[in-house]
Structure formats: structure tokens, C-alpha cells
Amino acid sequence: MINTRIMSSLNPLNSSRGLFLSLYGSAAMFFPFLAVYFEGRGLTGKEIGLLVAIPPAVSILAGPLWGAAADAGGSHRRLMRLALAGSLLLILPLPFASGLLFSGLLLGLHAAFFMSLPAFVDHTALQNLGDRPEGYGRLRMWGSIGWGLSGLLLAPVLARYGLAWIFFGHAAALALGLLATLGLPAGRAQPPSPQPARRPPPMLAMRRFAGGFRPLFADRRWQAFLLLIFTAGFGNAVGGHFLFLYLGSLSAGPALMGLTLALGVLSELVMLA
């Protein structure tokens, strides 16, 4: 049985801190080093580009679908645990995968679970804050701490045991995220309705879901915002996935790469504190 002292420390806000720490820590241990890992496996630049493009491509569909499922069933906490567990289990075979196709398949399956986590963690944080949404920045700051610390902690492990340990570090950080969910409150039971609402047919539900995007894309303010996000994401993806390849070409080792991750979050900490 889990110690009651541990359980009492896992209050909702501490759970959100732990989830941000786990989410961004697991990402820092994995995504920046992925291209370097594949280069060490002998893949070409085009093959590396194809593989690292799979997670963001999958997220275009996976994120909205996970969100729609959670909203429809009111089961955000349960689905977040499923996404954490699925991400953890699907990352473990990747260091043993051989061939471009099998590696891409595992990356895509892992991304289908992992790329839903940012929305779940943000939703959970805002729900735990209640009528104090201004506290979000201080909770999100733990994600920046996790990103920086993970780079520093993982670097000596990679230097000694090799880049395959990015997958095991990623899995360990996700396991901490699962532990953090123990402090989340149970969903409030809804009072029974005298006449249970009839669920629409699946095709009608899908049409309603897709139709919800039309007003979004028709709004010029949202168009400008989405263009800004796309541009920022494009630059972030290039730097995030290929910076360490460049550093490696300058004979930089894992220690310098980990230090780069830590230094990169200093500005975030100032803004979020």
C-alpha cells in the first residue's frame, strides 16, 4: 500500500507540478536527441527528417481526437493515464527496432499517445486552479524545470552507456507522470437524468465534431493566430530536432548537449515565475 504521507503530499496542485515536470522532462530526454540517435544508427539525412516528422504529423489528428473523446465521456483523468501508459509501453521497443518502416511505425504509435498529453496536462492544471487561473504560469514553470534538469541528468548517462538510453529515460519520466496522477481528485459524479440523453449516431457525431472547426477557421483573428503558431512551430521544430546534429558535427558530446537544454530554459523561468 502506498504510504499515506506520500498520498497526502500528492494534492491536486502538486500533481499538476509533477505532471508538468514529467511531460517536459520526458520530452527533453527524447526529442532533441532522436536525430542524433538515428544518425548513429547510420540513417541518412532524408531518413532522419522523415522519422522526426512523424510525431508532429500524427499530432494533427491525434490531439483533437483525444480531446473530443475526453469531452464526450467526461473522462480526462482516465484518458490521460491511458495516454501516459501507452506512451511508456510503446517507447520501450524502439531501441530494438530495425529498419526504417518498423521504427516509423513505432514512432507513430507512440506519438498517437504522447502528443495528446500537453492538452491533458494543461486542462488538468486549469481545472485544479479553479478560480485562480493566474497561477497557471507558476505551475507551467515546473515543465521548464523538468526540461532543464532532464538534460543535465541524462547527459552523463548517455556519455557512459550510449544514446539508446534516451528511450529508457523517457519511459522513467513518464512513469513519474503516472505516479503524479494519484493525487488528482476523482471526477464529480453527475446526478442521474430522469431521461438519459440519447447519443447521436457515430457519423452524425463526427460531422458535428468536424463542423465545429468551421467557425474557428473562418475567424480572421484565429487565422492570424494559427499562422503565428505555425511559423513559431516550424522554427522550433528545426532547432529542436537538428540543433544537436549540428553540435555533434562540431564534436560536441552529450554533456554539452544537456547543458544546452538547461541554458535554453532560463528565459522561460524568468517569464513564468
PDB file of C-alpha atoms in Angstrom:
ATOM      1  CA  MET A   1       0.000   0.000   0.000  1.00  0.00           C
ATOM      2  CA  ILE A   2       1.281   3.465  -0.843  1.00  0.00           C
ATOM      3  CA  ASN A   3       2.388   5.384   2.226  1.00  0.00           C
ATOM      4  CA  THR A   4      -0.327   7.810   3.382  1.00  0.00           C
ATOM      5  CA  ARG A   5       2.286  10.529   3.813  1.00  0.00           C
ATOM      6  CA  ILE A   6       3.125  10.229   0.111  1.00  0.00           C
ATOM      7  CA  MET A   7      -0.545  10.285  -0.826  1.00  0.00           C
ATOM      8  CA  SER A   8      -1.202  13.375   1.278  1.00  0.00           C
ATOM      9  CA  SER A   9       1.639  15.211  -0.485  1.00  0.00           C
ATOM     10  CA  LEU A  10       0.073  14.439  -3.851  1.00  0.00           C
ATOM     11  CA  ASN A  11      -2.613  17.112  -3.653  1.00  0.00           C
ATOM     12  CA  PRO A  12      -4.060  18.345  -6.967  1.00  0.00           C
ATOM     13  CA  LEU A  13      -1.640  21.254  -7.392  1.00  0.00           C
ATOM     14  CA  ASN A  14       1.367  19.097  -6.556  1.00  0.00           C
ATOM     15  CA  SER A  15       0.053  16.553  -9.040  1.00  0.00           C
ATOM     16  CA  SER A  16      -0.022  19.250 -11.718  1.00  0.00           C
ATOM     17  CA  ARG A  17       3.552  20.234 -10.847  1.00  0.00           C
ATOM     18  CA  GLY A  18       4.582  16.606 -11.150  1.00  0.00           C
ATOM     19  CA  LEU A  19       2.757  16.204 -14.462  1.00  0.00           C
ATOM     20  CA  PHE A  20       4.464  19.245 -15.977  1.00  0.00           C
ATOM     21  CA  LEU A  21       7.817  18.025 -14.639  1.00  0.00           C
ATOM     22  CA  SER A  22       7.206  14.581 -16.146  1.00  0.00           C
ATOM     23  CA  LEU A  23       5.832  15.768 -19.500  1.00  0.00           C
ATOM     24  CA  TYR A  24       8.577  18.228 -20.349  1.00  0.00           C
ATOM     25  CA  GLY A  25      11.283  16.152 -18.701  1.00  0.00           C
ATOM     26  CA  SER A  26      10.337  13.119 -20.796  1.00  0.00           C
ATOM     27  CA  ALA A  27      10.234  15.273 -23.934  1.00  0.00           C
ATOM     28  CA  ALA A  28      13.703  16.734 -23.219  1.00  0.00           C
ATOM     29  CA  MET A  29      15.157  13.258 -22.791  1.00  0.00           C
ATOM     30  CA  PHE A  30      13.789  12.105 -26.113  1.00  0.00           C
ATOM     31  CA  PHE A  31      13.055  14.537 -28.919  1.00  0.00           C
ATOM     32  CA  PRO A  32      16.264  16.652 -29.015  1.00  0.00           C
ATOM     33  CA  PHE A  33      18.430  13.503 -29.051  1.00  0.00           C
ATOM     34  CA  LEU A  34      16.332  11.484 -31.501  1.00  0.00           C
ATOM     35  CA  ALA A  35      18.003  12.711 -34.692  1.00  0.00           C
ATOM     36  CA  VAL A  36      21.454  12.128 -33.184  1.00  0.00           C
ATOM     37  CA  TYR A  37      20.410   8.585 -32.237  1.00  0.00           C
ATOM     38  CA  PHE A  38      19.227   7.803 -35.761  1.00  0.00           C
ATOM     39  CA  GLU A  39      22.395   9.285 -37.229  1.00  0.00           C
ATOM     40  CA  GLY A  40      24.375   6.911 -35.043  1.00  0.00           C
ATOM     41  CA  ARG A  41      22.306   4.065 -36.466  1.00  0.00           C
ATOM     42  CA  GLY A  42      23.543   5.006 -39.927  1.00  0.00           C
ATOM     43  CA  LEU A  43      20.409   6.644 -41.336  1.00  0.00           C
ATOM     44  CA  THR A  44      20.682   9.328 -43.996  1.00  0.00           C
ATOM     45  CA  GLY A  45      19.567  12.929 -43.544  1.00  0.00           C
ATOM     46  CA  LYS A  46      16.380  12.320 -45.548  1.00  0.00           C
ATOM     47  CA  GLU A  47      15.504   9.253 -43.484  1.00  0.00           C
ATOM     48  CA  ILE A  48      16.111  11.127 -40.241  1.00  0.00           C
ATOM     49  CA  GLY A  49      13.944  14.015 -41.425  1.00  0.00           C
ATOM     50  CA  LEU A  50      11.164  11.606 -42.322  1.00  0.00           C
ATOM     51  CA  LEU A  51      11.232   9.882 -38.938  1.00  0.00           C
ATOM     52  CA  VAL A  52      11.340  13.024 -36.785  1.00  0.00           C
ATOM     53  CA  ALA A  53       8.442  14.461 -38.830  1.00  0.00           C
ATOM     54  CA  ILE A  54       6.159  11.582 -37.831  1.00  0.00           C
ATOM     55  CA  PRO A  55       5.251  12.713 -34.261  1.00  0.00           C
ATOM     56  CA  PRO A  56       4.095  16.246 -35.197  1.00  0.00           C
ATOM     57  CA  ALA A  57       2.254  14.873 -38.230  1.00  0.00           C
ATOM     58  CA  VAL A  58       0.404  12.336 -36.076  1.00  0.00           C
ATOM     59  CA  SER A  59      -0.445  15.019 -33.508  1.00  0.00           C
ATOM     60  CA  ILE A  60      -2.526  16.918 -36.086  1.00  0.00           C
ATOM     61  CA  LEU A  61      -5.195  14.211 -35.827  1.00  0.00           C
ATOM     62  CA  ALA A  62      -4.392  12.557 -32.502  1.00  0.00           C
ATOM     63  CA  GLY A  63      -4.722  15.690 -30.373  1.00  0.00           C
ATOM     64  CA  PRO A  64      -8.242  16.711 -31.473  1.00  0.00           C
ATOM     65  CA  LEU A  65      -9.482  13.100 -31.396  1.00  0.00           C
ATOM     66  CA  TRP A  66      -8.253  12.503 -27.848  1.00  0.00           C
ATOM     67  CA  GLY A  67      -9.751  15.827 -26.783  1.00  0.00           C
ATOM     68  CA  ALA A  68     -13.101  15.029 -28.379  1.00  0.00           C
ATOM     69  CA  ALA A  69     -13.175  11.624 -26.706  1.00  0.00           C
ATOM     70  CA  ALA A  70     -12.395  13.151 -23.307  1.00  0.00           C
ATOM     71  CA  ASP A  71     -15.036  15.870 -23.693  1.00  0.00           C
ATOM     72  CA  ALA A  72     -17.663  13.386 -24.846  1.00  0.00           C
ATOM     73  CA  GLY A  73     -17.083  10.959 -21.995  1.00  0.00           C
ATOM     74  CA  GLY A  74     -16.006  13.375 -19.267  1.00  0.00           C
ATOM     75  CA  SER A  75     -13.045  11.105 -18.536  1.00  0.00           C
ATOM     76  CA  HIS A  76      -9.996  13.361 -18.859  1.00  0.00           C
ATOM     77  CA  ARG A  77      -8.115  11.816 -15.939  1.00  0.00           C
ATOM     78  CA  ARG A  78      -8.642   8.237 -17.110  1.00  0.00           C
ATOM     79  CA  LEU A  79      -7.667   9.035 -20.699  1.00  0.00           C
ATOM     80  CA  MET A  80      -4.585  10.941 -19.542  1.00  0.00           C
ATOM     81  CA  ARG A  81      -3.466   7.872 -17.606  1.00  0.00           C
ATOM     82  CA  LEU A  82      -4.087   5.754 -20.684  1.00  0.00           C
ATOM     83  CA  ALA A  83      -2.010   8.151 -22.806  1.00  0.00           C
ATOM     84  CA  LEU A  84       0.822   8.098 -20.259  1.00  0.00           C
ATOM     85  CA  ALA A  85       0.804   4.297 -20.038  1.00  0.00           C
ATOM     86  CA  GLY A  86       0.566   3.870 -23.808  1.00  0.00           C
ATOM     87  CA  SER A  87       3.459   6.262 -24.394  1.00  0.00           C
ATOM     88  CA  LEU A  88       5.566   4.424 -21.815  1.00  0.00           C
ATOM     89  CA  LEU A  89       4.913   0.958 -23.228  1.00  0.00           C
ATOM     90  CA  LEU A  90       5.341   1.915 -26.878  1.00  0.00           C
ATOM     91  CA  ILE A  91       8.696   3.657 -26.362  1.00  0.00           C
ATOM     92  CA  LEU A  92      10.405   0.613 -24.869  1.00  0.00           C
ATOM     93  CA  PRO A  93      10.679  -1.460 -28.118  1.00  0.00           C
ATOM     94  CA  LEU A  94      12.118   1.471 -30.122  1.00  0.00           C
ATOM     95  CA  PRO A  95      15.812   0.948 -29.261  1.00  0.00           C
ATOM     96  CA  PHE A  96      15.460  -2.632 -30.533  1.00  0.00           C
ATOM     97  CA  ALA A  97      13.667  -1.680 -33.757  1.00  0.00           C
ATOM     98  CA  SER A  98      15.483  -2.294 -37.010  1.00  0.00           C
ATOM     99  CA  GLY A  99      14.544  -0.825 -40.349  1.00  0.00           C
ATOM    100  CA  LEU A 100      13.010   2.457 -41.341  1.00  0.00           C
ATOM    101  CA  LEU A 101       9.461   1.120 -41.627  1.00  0.00           C
ATOM    102  CA  PHE A 102       9.320  -0.557 -38.212  1.00  0.00           C
ATOM    103  CA  SER A 103      10.954   2.419 -36.488  1.00  0.00           C
ATOM    104  CA  GLY A 104       8.483   4.780 -38.167  1.00  0.00           C
ATOM    105  CA  LEU A 105       5.535   2.604 -37.159  1.00  0.00           C
ATOM    106  CA  LEU A 106       6.591   2.558 -33.503  1.00  0.00           C
ATOM    107  CA  LEU A 107       7.236   6.311 -33.529  1.00  0.00           C
ATOM    108  CA  GLY A 108       3.785   6.922 -34.986  1.00  0.00           C
ATOM    109  CA  LEU A 109       2.052   4.714 -32.420  1.00  0.00           C
ATOM    110  CA  HIS A 110       3.978   6.331 -29.578  1.00  0.00           C
ATOM    111  CA  ALA A 111       3.130   9.805 -30.887  1.00  0.00           C
ATOM    112  CA  ALA A 112      -0.570   8.918 -31.077  1.00  0.00           C
ATOM    113  CA  PHE A 113      -0.493   8.627 -27.284  1.00  0.00           C
ATOM    114  CA  PHE A 114       2.220  11.082 -26.253  1.00  0.00           C
ATOM    115  CA  MET A 115       1.110  14.047 -28.358  1.00  0.00           C
ATOM    116  CA  SER A 116      -2.211  14.150 -26.509  1.00  0.00           C
ATOM    117  CA  LEU A 117      -0.504  14.766 -23.164  1.00  0.00           C
ATOM    118  CA  PRO A 118       0.149  18.547 -23.377  1.00  0.00           C
ATOM    119  CA  ALA A 119      -3.577  19.250 -23.740  1.00  0.00           C
ATOM    120  CA  PHE A 120      -4.476  16.851 -20.932  1.00  0.00           C
ATOM    121  CA  VAL A 121      -1.866  18.308 -18.574  1.00  0.00           C
ATOM    122  CA  ASP A 122      -2.925  21.895 -19.347  1.00  0.00           C
ATOM    123  CA  HIS A 123      -6.595  21.031 -18.848  1.00  0.00           C
ATOM    124  CA  THR A 124      -5.814  19.337 -15.538  1.00  0.00           C
ATOM    125  CA  ALA A 125      -3.788  22.323 -14.328  1.00  0.00           C
ATOM    126  CA  LEU A 126      -6.561  24.819 -15.115  1.00  0.00           C
ATOM    127  CA  GLN A 127      -9.130  22.534 -13.518  1.00  0.00           C
ATOM    128  CA  ASN A 128      -7.036  22.247 -10.343  1.00  0.00           C
ATOM    129  CA  LEU A 129      -6.533  26.018 -10.218  1.00  0.00           C
ATOM    130  CA  GLY A 130     -10.279  26.608 -10.277  1.00  0.00           C
ATOM    131  CA  ASP A 131     -10.987  30.323  -9.923  1.00  0.00           C
ATOM    132  CA  ARG A 132      -7.241  31.166  -9.822  1.00  0.00           C
ATOM    133  CA  PRO A 133      -6.175  30.765 -13.472  1.00  0.00           C
ATOM    134  CA  GLU A 134      -3.492  33.413 -12.974  1.00  0.00           C
ATOM    135  CA  GLY A 135      -1.477  30.715 -11.177  1.00  0.00           C
ATOM    136  CA  TYR A 136      -1.010  28.735 -14.393  1.00  0.00           C
ATOM    137  CA  GLY A 137       2.417  30.251 -15.120  1.00  0.00           C
ATOM    138  CA  ARG A 138       3.817  29.068 -11.805  1.00  0.00           C
ATOM    139  CA  LEU A 139       2.580  25.538 -12.468  1.00  0.00           C
ATOM    140  CA  ARG A 140       3.879  25.566 -16.042  1.00  0.00           C
ATOM    141  CA  MET A 141       7.271  26.662 -14.702  1.00  0.00           C
ATOM    142  CA  TRP A 142       7.743  23.101 -13.441  1.00  0.00           C
ATOM    143  CA  GLY A 143       7.734  21.973 -17.055  1.00  0.00           C
ATOM    144  CA  SER A 144      10.694  24.245 -17.750  1.00  0.00           C
ATOM    145  CA  ILE A 145      12.451  22.913 -14.654  1.00  0.00           C
ATOM    146  CA  GLY A 146      11.851  19.362 -15.848  1.00  0.00           C
ATOM    147  CA  TRP A 147      13.207  20.188 -19.305  1.00  0.00           C
ATOM    148  CA  GLY A 148      16.424  21.701 -17.962  1.00  0.00           C
ATOM    149  CA  LEU A 149      17.068  19.125 -15.226  1.00  0.00           C
ATOM    150  CA  SER A 150      16.437  16.199 -17.558  1.00  0.00           C
ATOM    151  CA  GLY A 151      19.090  17.382 -19.972  1.00  0.00           C
ATOM    152  CA  LEU A 152      21.649  17.709 -17.172  1.00  0.00           C
ATOM    153  CA  LEU A 153      20.772  14.375 -15.553  1.00  0.00           C
ATOM    154  CA  LEU A 154      20.630  12.377 -18.776  1.00  0.00           C
ATOM    155  CA  ALA A 155      23.871  13.704 -20.296  1.00  0.00           C
ATOM    156  CA  PRO A 156      26.314  11.658 -18.152  1.00  0.00           C
ATOM    157  CA  VAL A 157      24.184   8.534 -18.647  1.00  0.00           C
ATOM    158  CA  LEU A 158      24.327   8.941 -22.431  1.00  0.00           C
ATOM    159  CA  ALA A 159      28.060   9.597 -22.331  1.00  0.00           C
ATOM    160  CA  ARG A 160      28.653   6.346 -20.463  1.00  0.00           C
ATOM    161  CA  TYR A 161      26.011   3.963 -21.772  1.00  0.00           C
ATOM    162  CA  GLY A 162      25.057   5.331 -25.194  1.00  0.00           C
ATOM    163  CA  LEU A 163      22.183   7.157 -26.871  1.00  0.00           C
ATOM    164  CA  ALA A 164      19.806   4.204 -26.607  1.00  0.00           C
ATOM    165  CA  TRP A 165      19.181   5.346 -23.035  1.00  0.00           C
ATOM    166  CA  ILE A 166      17.074   8.251 -24.278  1.00  0.00           C
ATOM    167  CA  PHE A 167      14.217   5.769 -24.589  1.00  0.00           C
ATOM    168  CA  PHE A 168      14.605   4.414 -21.060  1.00  0.00           C
ATOM    169  CA  GLY A 169      14.941   7.907 -19.597  1.00  0.00           C
ATOM    170  CA  HIS A 170      11.806   8.929 -21.466  1.00  0.00           C
ATOM    171  CA  ALA A 171       9.942   5.927 -20.059  1.00  0.00           C
ATOM    172  CA  ALA A 172      11.141   6.630 -16.492  1.00  0.00           C
ATOM    173  CA  ALA A 173       9.895  10.232 -16.678  1.00  0.00           C
ATOM    174  CA  LEU A 174       6.515   9.043 -17.943  1.00  0.00           C
ATOM    175  CA  ALA A 175       6.305   6.603 -15.032  1.00  0.00           C
ATOM    176  CA  LEU A 176       6.727   9.577 -12.685  1.00  0.00           C
ATOM    177  CA  GLY A 177       3.823  11.215 -14.504  1.00  0.00           C
ATOM    178  CA  LEU A 178       1.638   8.192 -13.813  1.00  0.00           C
ATOM    179  CA  LEU A 179       2.592   8.429 -10.144  1.00  0.00           C
ATOM    180  CA  ALA A 180       1.660  12.121 -10.122  1.00  0.00           C
ATOM    181  CA  THR A 181      -1.887  11.304 -11.276  1.00  0.00           C
ATOM    182  CA  LEU A 182      -2.537   9.558  -7.949  1.00  0.00           C
ATOM    183  CA  GLY A 183      -3.124  12.948  -6.360  1.00  0.00           C
ATOM    184  CA  LEU A 184      -5.782  14.028  -8.827  1.00  0.00           C
ATOM    185  CA  PRO A 185      -9.328  14.223  -7.471  1.00  0.00           C
ATOM    186  CA  ALA A 186     -11.908  11.827  -8.766  1.00  0.00           C
ATOM    187  CA  GLY A 187     -14.327  13.264 -11.290  1.00  0.00           C
ATOM    188  CA  ARG A 188     -17.519  14.538  -9.804  1.00  0.00           C
ATOM    189  CA  ALA A 189     -20.435  12.226 -10.316  1.00  0.00           C
ATOM    190  CA  GLN A 190     -23.186  13.778 -12.349  1.00  0.00           C
ATOM    191  CA  PRO A 191     -26.721  13.478 -10.950  1.00  0.00           C
ATOM    192  CA  PRO A 192     -28.803  10.938 -12.865  1.00  0.00           C
ATOM    193  CA  SER A 193     -31.012  12.442 -15.514  1.00  0.00           C
ATOM    194  CA  PRO A 194     -34.684  11.451 -15.472  1.00  0.00           C
ATOM    195  CA  GLN A 195     -34.459  10.883 -19.218  1.00  0.00           C
ATOM    196  CA  PRO A 196     -30.957   9.802 -20.310  1.00  0.00           C
ATOM    197  CA  ALA A 197     -29.772  11.724 -23.332  1.00  0.00           C
ATOM    198  CA  ARG A 198     -29.658   9.686 -26.495  1.00  0.00           C
ATOM    199  CA  ARG A 199     -26.281   9.533 -28.121  1.00  0.00           C
ATOM    200  CA  PRO A 200     -26.235  10.605 -31.756  1.00  0.00           C
ATOM    201  CA  PRO A 201     -25.151   8.063 -34.387  1.00  0.00           C
ATOM    202  CA  PRO A 202     -21.337   7.927 -34.828  1.00  0.00           C
ATOM    203  CA  MET A 203     -21.390   9.534 -38.283  1.00  0.00           C
ATOM    204  CA  LEU A 204     -23.571  12.394 -37.072  1.00  0.00           C
ATOM    205  CA  ALA A 205     -21.288  12.917 -34.072  1.00  0.00           C
ATOM    206  CA  MET A 206     -18.267  13.048 -36.378  1.00  0.00           C
ATOM    207  CA  ARG A 207     -19.969  15.591 -38.651  1.00  0.00           C
ATOM    208  CA  ARG A 208     -20.781  17.775 -35.652  1.00  0.00           C
ATOM    209  CA  PHE A 209     -17.192  17.473 -34.442  1.00  0.00           C
ATOM    210  CA  ALA A 210     -15.804  18.457 -37.855  1.00  0.00           C
ATOM    211  CA  GLY A 211     -18.341  21.250 -38.186  1.00  0.00           C
ATOM    212  CA  GLY A 212     -17.013  22.829 -35.018  1.00  0.00           C
ATOM    213  CA  PHE A 213     -13.840  23.773 -36.888  1.00  0.00           C
ATOM    214  CA  ARG A 214     -15.635  25.889 -39.497  1.00  0.00           C
ATOM    215  CA  PRO A 215     -16.274  28.962 -37.313  1.00  0.00           C
ATOM    216  CA  LEU A 216     -12.723  28.673 -35.996  1.00  0.00           C
ATOM    217  CA  PHE A 217     -11.095  28.786 -39.411  1.00  0.00           C
ATOM    218  CA  ALA A 218     -13.489  31.477 -40.659  1.00  0.00           C
ATOM    219  CA  ASP A 219     -12.435  33.921 -37.936  1.00  0.00           C
ATOM    220  CA  ARG A 220      -9.613  36.154 -39.219  1.00  0.00           C
ATOM    221  CA  ARG A 221      -8.215  36.624 -35.736  1.00  0.00           C
ATOM    222  CA  TRP A 222      -7.850  32.870 -35.389  1.00  0.00           C
ATOM    223  CA  GLN A 223      -6.350  32.655 -38.867  1.00  0.00           C
ATOM    224  CA  ALA A 224      -3.652  35.142 -37.859  1.00  0.00           C
ATOM    225  CA  PHE A 225      -3.090  33.336 -34.563  1.00  0.00           C
ATOM    226  CA  LEU A 226      -2.795  29.926 -36.240  1.00  0.00           C
ATOM    227  CA  LEU A 227      -0.374  31.332 -38.813  1.00  0.00           C
ATOM    228  CA  LEU A 228       1.760  32.715 -35.987  1.00  0.00           C
ATOM    229  CA  ILE A 229       1.704  29.369 -34.173  1.00  0.00           C
ATOM    230  CA  PHE A 230       2.602  27.523 -37.380  1.00  0.00           C
ATOM    231  CA  THR A 231       5.554  29.830 -38.036  1.00  0.00           C
ATOM    232  CA  ALA A 232       6.813  29.541 -34.466  1.00  0.00           C
ATOM    233  CA  GLY A 233       6.349  25.780 -34.508  1.00  0.00           C
ATOM    234  CA  PHE A 234       8.253  25.460 -37.772  1.00  0.00           C
ATOM    235  CA  GLY A 235      11.270  27.268 -36.360  1.00  0.00           C
ATOM    236  CA  ASN A 236      11.068  25.390 -33.072  1.00  0.00           C
ATOM    237  CA  ALA A 237      10.939  22.032 -34.853  1.00  0.00           C
ATOM    238  CA  VAL A 238      14.002  22.790 -36.963  1.00  0.00           C
ATOM    239  CA  GLY A 239      16.012  23.879 -33.938  1.00  0.00           C
ATOM    240  CA  GLY A 240      14.649  21.224 -31.624  1.00  0.00           C
ATOM    241  CA  HIS A 241      15.373  18.277 -33.893  1.00  0.00           C
ATOM    242  CA  PHE A 242      18.511  19.315 -35.747  1.00  0.00           C
ATOM    243  CA  LEU A 243      20.462  21.535 -33.331  1.00  0.00           C
ATOM    244  CA  PHE A 244      22.142  18.551 -31.715  1.00  0.00           C
ATOM    245  CA  LEU A 245      23.089  17.132 -35.121  1.00  0.00           C
ATOM    246  CA  TYR A 246      24.898  20.395 -35.769  1.00  0.00           C
ATOM    247  CA  LEU A 247      26.535  20.338 -32.344  1.00  0.00           C
ATOM    248  CA  GLY A 248      27.616  16.771 -32.994  1.00  0.00           C
ATOM    249  CA  SER A 249      29.269  17.872 -36.232  1.00  0.00           C
ATOM    250  CA  LEU A 250      31.302  20.294 -34.071  1.00  0.00           C
ATOM    251  CA  SER A 251      32.419  17.336 -31.905  1.00  0.00           C
ATOM    252  CA  ALA A 252      30.111  18.285 -29.020  1.00  0.00           C
ATOM    253  CA  GLY A 253      29.254  15.428 -26.685  1.00  0.00           C
ATOM    254  CA  PRO A 254      26.159  14.640 -24.597  1.00  0.00           C
ATOM    255  CA  ALA A 255      27.395  16.819 -21.724  1.00  0.00           C
ATOM    256  CA  LEU A 256      27.360  19.980 -23.848  1.00  0.00           C
ATOM    257  CA  MET A 257      24.024  18.986 -25.382  1.00  0.00           C
ATOM    258  CA  GLY A 258      22.484  18.562 -21.930  1.00  0.00           C
ATOM    259  CA  LEU A 259      23.894  21.909 -20.824  1.00  0.00           C
ATOM    260  CA  THR A 260      22.338  23.498 -23.925  1.00  0.00           C
ATOM    261  CA  LEU A 261      18.919  22.213 -22.863  1.00  0.00           C
ATOM    262  CA  ALA A 262      19.366  23.605 -19.358  1.00  0.00           C
ATOM    263  CA  LEU A 263      20.517  27.031 -20.533  1.00  0.00           C
ATOM    264  CA  GLY A 264      17.659  27.222 -23.021  1.00  0.00           C
ATOM    265  CA  VAL A 265      15.010  27.298 -20.299  1.00  0.00           C
ATOM    266  CA  LEU A 266      16.452  30.163 -18.258  1.00  0.00           C
ATOM    267  CA  SER A 267      14.413  32.747 -20.143  1.00  0.00           C
ATOM    268  CA  GLU A 268      11.272  30.653 -19.668  1.00  0.00           C
ATOM    269  CA  LEU A 269      11.799  30.529 -15.920  1.00  0.00           C
ATOM    270  CA  VAL A 270      12.061  34.313 -15.780  1.00  0.00           C
ATOM    271  CA  MET A 271       8.845  34.756 -17.766  1.00  0.00           C
ATOM    272  CA  LEU A 272       6.819  32.126 -15.891  1.00  0.00           C
ATOM    273  CA  ALA A 273       7.941  32.853 -12.332  1.00  0.00           C
TER     274      ALA A 273
END
